[in-house]
């Protein structure tokens, strides 16, 4: 028993790509930051396939991800958790929130929403409020469609999404929310970051055809996999506000977060899967070694592909 007091606290982290294309240098960086932190702390590195979008995710991409990770020298401690195999768990979480009166079906199409945003801007003379990703907040209100009308629309097969009633959710939680963000290194000291989920409005938690969303499944999975440290790119920093809120509502633990820098192209944009030039596959085919990748990722983005590189310079 006494020994347990001196053991370092558990450190379980994960890399959670969507198998909808080849990994690029940004993914390699995230996977390496995770795997190296697990290595330094004697912790556990897990893998998760975020494959809820059946139209874009493919088994061959999953196989390629495993191959790329192996090539980088990264070995997960267990076979990957596939989100597509856990829809019942997400549906249960959604049902719990529904039982608390915090989610509702919304039937507006994307064009209904776009039109309402434009009309709202014209009527008020002010720009619509946007979420941290730049999308306008849902411009309608839960009260807009009555319960009976919702039942009729569902029965008629009208497409819908399930949205979180943000105001009701915040009222349910009652007080301020925050999350521990590890500074400098994933295992470093934490600062409490105040969460501001309201900036996302009534977020989508599920769709008629897919009973979950990124936000809902990520919190269910991080808890199910016992993740103590969520190490991921800075692009998901603000989404953490929604995740912390969902964790509180669902009675799930809030892990420590560490949002690492992003690998950007020469014009300062995030790397994308649609640009094959920075895919690990292309770099491998061009003769790069795993050591080269590790070395490049230590460099500032502007120096990633020096002119004298022996490898084909990615066009970005
Ligand atoms: N699937 C997400 C991505 O590929 C990562 C989600 C996360 O780490 O929370 O960007």
PDB file of N, CA and C in Angstrom, residues 11 14 16-17 19 30 44 48 59 73 88 94 98 108 116 150 182 194 197 229 249 259 298 303 305:
ATOM      1  N   UNK A  11      -0.967   7.736 -16.318  1.00  0.00           N
ATOM      2  CA  UNK A  11      -0.906   8.636 -17.474  1.00  0.00           C
ATOM      3  C   UNK A  11      -1.386   7.823 -18.673  1.00  0.00           C
ATOM      4  N   UNK A  14      -4.142   9.358 -25.760  1.00  0.00           N
ATOM      5  CA  UNK A  14      -4.631   8.700 -26.988  1.00  0.00           C
ATOM      6  C   UNK A  14      -4.393   9.586 -28.199  1.00  0.00           C
ATOM      7  N   UNK A  16      -6.304  10.137 -31.842  1.00  0.00           N
ATOM      8  CA  UNK A  16      -7.666   9.823 -32.291  1.00  0.00           C
ATOM      9  C   UNK A  16      -7.932  10.331 -33.705  1.00  0.00           C
ATOM     10  N   UNK A  17      -7.274   9.744 -34.694  1.00  0.00           N
ATOM     11  CA  UNK A  17      -7.491  10.218 -36.066  1.00  0.00           C
ATOM     12  C   UNK A  17      -8.811   9.711 -36.642  1.00  0.00           C
ATOM     13  N   UNK A  19     -10.229   7.909 -39.853  1.00  0.00           N
ATOM     14  CA  UNK A  19      -9.661   7.163 -40.988  1.00  0.00           C
ATOM     15  C   UNK A  19     -10.343   7.528 -42.308  1.00  0.00           C
ATOM     16  N   UNK A  30       1.158  15.105 -33.714  1.00  0.00           N
ATOM     17  CA  UNK A  30       0.263  14.842 -32.589  1.00  0.00           C
ATOM     18  C   UNK A  30       0.513  13.440 -32.014  1.00  0.00           C
ATOM     19  N   UNK A  44       0.561   5.059 -20.793  1.00  0.00           N
ATOM     20  CA  UNK A  44      -0.046   4.195 -21.810  1.00  0.00           C
ATOM     21  C   UNK A  44      -0.518   5.049 -22.974  1.00  0.00           C
ATOM     22  N   UNK A  48      -7.497   5.564 -31.126  1.00  0.00           N
ATOM     23  CA  UNK A  48      -8.946   5.533 -31.335  1.00  0.00           C
ATOM     24  C   UNK A  48      -9.232   5.945 -32.773  1.00  0.00           C
ATOM     25  N   UNK A  59     -11.877   1.139 -44.145  1.00  0.00           N
ATOM     26  CA  UNK A  59     -10.936   0.224 -43.485  1.00  0.00           C
ATOM     27  C   UNK A  59      -9.519   0.364 -44.031  1.00  0.00           C
ATOM     28  N   UNK A  73       7.459   4.281 -35.551  1.00  0.00           N
ATOM     29  CA  UNK A  73       7.959   3.660 -34.324  1.00  0.00           C
ATOM     30  C   UNK A  73       6.985   3.793 -33.168  1.00  0.00           C
ATOM     31  N   UNK A  88     -24.193   2.384 -29.515  1.00  0.00           N
ATOM     32  CA  UNK A  88     -25.166   2.197 -28.420  1.00  0.00           C
ATOM     33  C   UNK A  88     -24.771   3.029 -27.196  1.00  0.00           C
ATOM     34  N   UNK A  94     -26.819  10.226 -25.096  1.00  0.00           N
ATOM     35  CA  UNK A  94     -27.779  11.192 -25.646  1.00  0.00           C
ATOM     36  C   UNK A  94     -29.136  11.054 -24.947  1.00  0.00           C
ATOM     37  N   UNK A  98     -31.317  13.731 -22.979  1.00  0.00           N
ATOM     38  CA  UNK A  98     -32.703  13.955 -23.393  1.00  0.00           C
ATOM     39  C   UNK A  98     -33.630  13.824 -22.182  1.00  0.00           C
ATOM     40  N   UNK A 108     -34.366  22.402 -39.116  1.00  0.00           N
ATOM     41  CA  UNK A 108     -33.978  23.341 -40.172  1.00  0.00           C
ATOM     42  C   UNK A 108     -32.821  22.766 -41.000  1.00  0.00           C
ATOM     43  N   UNK A 116     -31.632  32.371 -42.513  1.00  0.00           N
ATOM     44  CA  UNK A 116     -32.019  33.064 -41.278  1.00  0.00           C
ATOM     45  C   UNK A 116     -30.874  33.945 -40.771  1.00  0.00           C
ATOM     46  N   UNK A 150     -42.966  18.749 -33.692  1.00  0.00           N
ATOM     47  CA  UNK A 150     -41.735  17.950 -33.784  1.00  0.00           C
ATOM     48  C   UNK A 150     -42.069  16.486 -34.015  1.00  0.00           C
ATOM     49  N   UNK A 182      -2.403  21.443 -19.146  1.00  0.00           N
ATOM     50  CA  UNK A 182      -0.975  21.286 -18.838  1.00  0.00           C
ATOM     51  C   UNK A 182      -0.176  22.278 -19.683  1.00  0.00           C
ATOM     52  N   UNK A 194     -10.815  28.796 -17.834  1.00  0.00           N
ATOM     53  CA  UNK A 194     -12.271  28.936 -17.730  1.00  0.00           C
ATOM     54  C   UNK A 194     -12.940  28.471 -19.020  1.00  0.00           C
ATOM     55  N   UNK A 197     -18.728  27.465 -22.817  1.00  0.00           N
ATOM     56  CA  UNK A 197     -19.468  26.700 -23.828  1.00  0.00           C
ATOM     57  C   UNK A 197     -20.510  27.527 -24.566  1.00  0.00           C
ATOM     58  N   UNK A 229      -4.991  12.128 -19.893  1.00  0.00           N
ATOM     59  CA  UNK A 229      -4.393  13.295 -20.545  1.00  0.00           C
ATOM     60  C   UNK A 229      -4.813  13.336 -22.012  1.00  0.00           C
ATOM     61  N   UNK A 249     -22.359  17.231 -17.291  1.00  0.00           N
ATOM     62  CA  UNK A 249     -23.761  16.806 -17.397  1.00  0.00           C
ATOM     63  C   UNK A 249     -23.894  15.292 -17.324  1.00  0.00           C
ATOM     64  N   UNK A 259      -3.042  21.186 -25.282  1.00  0.00           N
ATOM     65  CA  UNK A 259      -3.241  21.501 -26.699  1.00  0.00           C
ATOM     66  C   UNK A 259      -1.908  21.966 -27.271  1.00  0.00           C
ATOM     67  N   UNK A 298      10.623  19.056 -35.128  1.00  0.00           N
ATOM     68  CA  UNK A 298      11.236  19.895 -34.095  1.00  0.00           C
ATOM     69  C   UNK A 298      11.496  21.300 -34.604  1.00  0.00           C
ATOM     70  N   UNK A 303      10.712  26.138 -41.638  1.00  0.00           N
ATOM     71  CA  UNK A 303      11.948  25.436 -41.990  1.00  0.00           C
ATOM     72  C   UNK A 303      11.709  23.957 -42.261  1.00  0.00           C
ATOM     73  N   UNK A 305      10.638  22.313 -44.799  1.00  0.00           N
ATOM     74  CA  UNK A 305      11.076  21.774 -46.086  1.00  0.00           C
ATOM     75  C   UNK A 305      12.143  22.677 -46.689  1.00  0.00           C
TER      76      UNK A 305
END
